[in-house]
Amino acid sequence: MKALVTGSNGLLGKDLVVELKKRGWDVTAVDIQELDITDPVAVASIAGGVYGKEGWLFNCAAYTNVDGAETDVDRATLLNSIAPGYLAQACAMVGKRMIQVSTDFVFDGQTSTPYAEDAPTHPLGVYGRTKLEGEEAVFSHQPSAIVIRTAWLYGPLGKCFPKTIVKAWESGKDLKVVDDQQGSPTYTADLVRVMVDLAEKNVDGGIYHTTGPSVCTWHDLAERTIRTWTGKEVRIPAIKTEEWPTPVRRPVFSVLSFDKCRALGIQTMRPLDEALSEFCERLRRAPELFR
Ligand SMILES: NC(=O)c1ccc[n+]([C@@H]2O[C@H](COP(=O)([O-])OP(=O)(O)OC[C@H]3O[C@@H](n4cnc5c(N)ncnc54)[C@H](OP(=O)(O)O)[C@@H]3O)[C@@H](O)[C@H]2O)c1
C-alpha cells in the first residue's frame, strides 16, 4: 500500500515512517522542505497525482507549540485549521484517504470519565481551537477521512516531556512537576501501530480516540520515567498547576476512551512502564537523540 507522510521529521512522523516501512508499505516521507502544507500550490501537486493516485495520506505536520499558539495565532490557524483542509481537498480529488492527527486539547478536561469520540468539545486555548477547526476542515472536504485524537505523546525521535525530564535529571537540575493534571501518556511507536492498523482495516471515516492505556499525572510520569531510566526509586517534588503558570490552561482530566477502537479489534497499547522501558532503551542505544 502507498503512504504519503507529511510532517515526517517530527516526533510522530519519524516513528510512523519506521512502522510503515516495517510493514512493507511504499512510503513517501515529506516535511516542510519538500511539501509545505500551508502552500496551496505545493499541496495541489497531490491532487495532480505527483504522489500517486491511491493509498493514504498521514498528516503529522502541525503547529504544536501549545503556549506559543496564544500569540502566534495566524501561524497556528494556517497550519492547524486551514492547511489540513487543503490536504483533504487534494486527497479527495485524487482518490487518497487522509488520516489527520488531532488532540485531547479539543476538550476542557472538566470531567472524571474518559471522553468518547462524540463528547462535546470545548477547547481552552488557540492550539485546541485550531486543531478542532482542522478536524472540521478535513471532514468538509473528505467525509471518509480519519481523525485520530491522541494525547501526551512521547518517543525518542523528537521533543517530549519524558526526554526533557531525563535530560534535566542527568544534568542534576532541581525538578518539580505538577501532580494535579491527569492524562494518558502515549508512546509514539505504539500509536503508529494503531494508526496503521486503522488504515489497513480500512475503517469507516470518522473520529477515533487512541492513547496509551495508563492514566497518570505529569508528576507520576516523571517519577516513572526516572525510575525506568536509573533502575532506582526516586522522589521528585510535586507542585500544583498554579505554581507552574503557563499562558494557556491545560485540561485537568485529559483521558480519551479507547472503546471505539477496541470494538473494531484494535489491540490496546502497551502499559506505561513497558513502553517507557523501550523508550529508555532506544535513548540509551542512541545518545545523540538527546541533542
Ligand atoms: N506532541 C504531543 O504531545 C501531541 C499530543 C496530541 C496530539 N498531537 C498531534 O500529533 C501530531 C504530531 O505531533 P508531533 O508532536 O509529532 O509534532 P512535531 O514534532 O512538532 O512535528 C511536526 C512536524 O511538522 C513539520 N512542519 C511544520 N510546519 C510545516 C509545514 N508548513 N509543512 C509541512 N511540515 C511542517 C515540523 O517541522 P519543524 O520542526 O521544522 O517545524 C515537524 O517536523 C500533530 O498533529 C499534533 O497536533 C501531538
PDB file of N, CA, C and O in Angstrom, residues 5-14 17 29-34 60 157-158:
ATOM      1  N   VAL A   5       3.497  10.650   3.885  1.00  0.00           N
ATOM      2  CA  VAL A   5       3.531  11.140   5.264  1.00  0.00           C
ATOM      3  C   VAL A   5       4.007  12.591   5.250  1.00  0.00           C
ATOM      4  O   VAL A   5       5.141  12.868   4.837  1.00  0.00           O
ATOM      5  N   THR A   6       3.158  13.515   5.683  1.00  0.00           N
ATOM      6  CA  THR A   6       3.565  14.925   5.795  1.00  0.00           C
ATOM      7  C   THR A   6       3.974  15.198   7.242  1.00  0.00           C
ATOM      8  O   THR A   6       3.452  14.575   8.163  1.00  0.00           O
ATOM      9  N   GLY A   7       4.937  16.115   7.422  1.00  0.00           N
ATOM     10  CA  GLY A   7       5.473  16.352   8.768  1.00  0.00           C
ATOM     11  C   GLY A   7       6.297  15.160   9.230  1.00  0.00           C
ATOM     12  O   GLY A   7       6.328  14.835  10.420  1.00  0.00           O
ATOM     13  N   SER A   8       7.011  14.543   8.296  1.00  0.00           N
ATOM     14  CA  SER A   8       7.670  13.258   8.584  1.00  0.00           C
ATOM     15  C   SER A   8       8.932  13.392   9.426  1.00  0.00           C
ATOM     16  O   SER A   8       9.502  12.383   9.836  1.00  0.00           O
ATOM     17  N   ASN A   9       9.389  14.633   9.691  1.00  0.00           N
ATOM     18  CA  ASN A   9      10.576  14.799  10.552  1.00  0.00           C
ATOM     19  C   ASN A   9      10.213  15.066  11.995  1.00  0.00           C
ATOM     20  O   ASN A   9      11.088  15.342  12.812  1.00  0.00           O
ATOM     21  N   GLY A  10       8.940  15.029  12.330  1.00  0.00           N
ATOM     22  CA  GLY A  10       8.508  15.332  13.693  1.00  0.00           C
ATOM     23  C   GLY A  10       8.555  14.098  14.580  1.00  0.00           C
ATOM     24  O   GLY A  10       8.870  12.985  14.141  1.00  0.00           O
ATOM     25  N   LEU A  11       8.219  14.323  15.851  1.00  0.00           N
ATOM     26  CA  LEU A  11       8.221  13.244  16.857  1.00  0.00           C
ATOM     27  C   LEU A  11       7.411  12.028  16.379  1.00  0.00           C
ATOM     28  O   LEU A  11       7.876  10.892  16.414  1.00  0.00           O
ATOM     29  N   LEU A  12       6.201  12.278  15.925  1.00  0.00           N
ATOM     30  CA  LEU A  12       5.323  11.181  15.493  1.00  0.00           C
ATOM     31  C   LEU A  12       5.660  10.719  14.074  1.00  0.00           C
ATOM     32  O   LEU A  12       5.697   9.509  13.800  1.00  0.00           O
ATOM     33  N   GLY A  13       5.910  11.685  13.190  1.00  0.00           N
ATOM     34  CA  GLY A  13       6.156  11.355  11.782  1.00  0.00           C
ATOM     35  C   GLY A  13       7.310  10.374  11.617  1.00  0.00           C
ATOM     36  O   GLY A  13       7.216   9.424  10.835  1.00  0.00           O
ATOM     37  N   LYS A  14       8.374  10.571  12.383  1.00  0.00           N
ATOM     38  CA  LYS A  14       9.546   9.694  12.222  1.00  0.00           C
ATOM     39  C   LYS A  14       9.210   8.244  12.589  1.00  0.00           C
ATOM     40  O   LYS A  14       9.573   7.316  11.874  1.00  0.00           O
ATOM     41  N   VAL A  17       6.956   6.605   9.889  1.00  0.00           N
ATOM     42  CA  VAL A  17       7.669   6.145   8.688  1.00  0.00           C
ATOM     43  C   VAL A  17       8.336   4.786   8.969  1.00  0.00           C
ATOM     44  O   VAL A  17       8.282   3.863   8.142  1.00  0.00           O
ATOM     45  N   ALA A  29       8.011  10.129   2.331  1.00  0.00           N
ATOM     46  CA  ALA A  29       8.043  10.934   3.556  1.00  0.00           C
ATOM     47  C   ALA A  29       8.475  12.353   3.211  1.00  0.00           C
ATOM     48  O   ALA A  29       9.538  12.552   2.628  1.00  0.00           O
ATOM     49  N   VAL A  30       7.652  13.340   3.560  1.00  0.00           N
ATOM     50  CA  VAL A  30       7.982  14.731   3.248  1.00  0.00           C
ATOM     51  C   VAL A  30       7.775  15.608   4.479  1.00  0.00           C
ATOM     52  O   VAL A  30       6.882  15.365   5.298  1.00  0.00           O
ATOM     53  N   ASP A  31       8.633  16.612   4.601  1.00  0.00           N
ATOM     54  CA  ASP A  31       8.439  17.627   5.648  1.00  0.00           C
ATOM     55  C   ASP A  31       8.388  18.978   4.947  1.00  0.00           C
ATOM     56  O   ASP A  31       8.299  19.037   3.714  1.00  0.00           O
ATOM     57  N   ILE A  32       8.482  20.040   5.720  1.00  0.00           N
ATOM     58  CA  ILE A  32       8.236  21.378   5.157  1.00  0.00           C
ATOM     59  C   ILE A  32       9.129  21.711   3.960  1.00  0.00           C
ATOM     60  O   ILE A  32       8.699  22.393   3.034  1.00  0.00           O
ATOM     61  N   GLN A  33      10.358  21.183   3.955  1.00  0.00           N
ATOM     62  CA  GLN A  33      11.270  21.490   2.837  1.00  0.00           C
ATOM     63  C   GLN A  33      10.736  20.910   1.524  1.00  0.00           C
ATOM     64  O   GLN A  33      10.888  21.522   0.460  1.00  0.00           O
ATOM     65  N   GLU A  34      10.133  19.735   1.577  1.00  0.00           N
ATOM     66  CA  GLU A  34       9.649  19.092   0.352  1.00  0.00           C
ATOM     67  C   GLU A  34       8.197  19.438   0.046  1.00  0.00           C
ATOM     68  O   GLU A  34       7.805  19.547  -1.118  1.00  0.00           O
ATOM     69  N   CYS A  60       1.081  14.393   9.725  1.00  0.00           N
ATOM     70  CA  CYS A  60       1.685  14.574  11.063  1.00  0.00           C
ATOM     71  C   CYS A  60       2.231  15.981  11.234  1.00  0.00           C
ATOM     72  O   CYS A  60       2.852  16.295  12.245  1.00  0.00           O
ATOM     73  N   LEU A 157      12.376  10.112  19.160  1.00  0.00           N
ATOM     74  CA  LEU A 157      12.788  10.781  17.926  1.00  0.00           C
ATOM     75  C   LEU A 157      12.338  12.237  17.823  1.00  0.00           C
ATOM     76  O   LEU A 157      12.231  12.775  16.725  1.00  0.00           O
ATOM     77  N   GLY A 158      12.064  12.868  18.959  1.00  0.00           N
ATOM     78  CA  GLY A 158      11.663  14.281  18.930  1.00  0.00           C
ATOM     79  C   GLY A 158      11.565  14.821  20.343  1.00  0.00           C
ATOM     80  O   GLY A 158      11.923  14.137  21.307  1.00  0.00           O
TER      81      GLY A 158
END
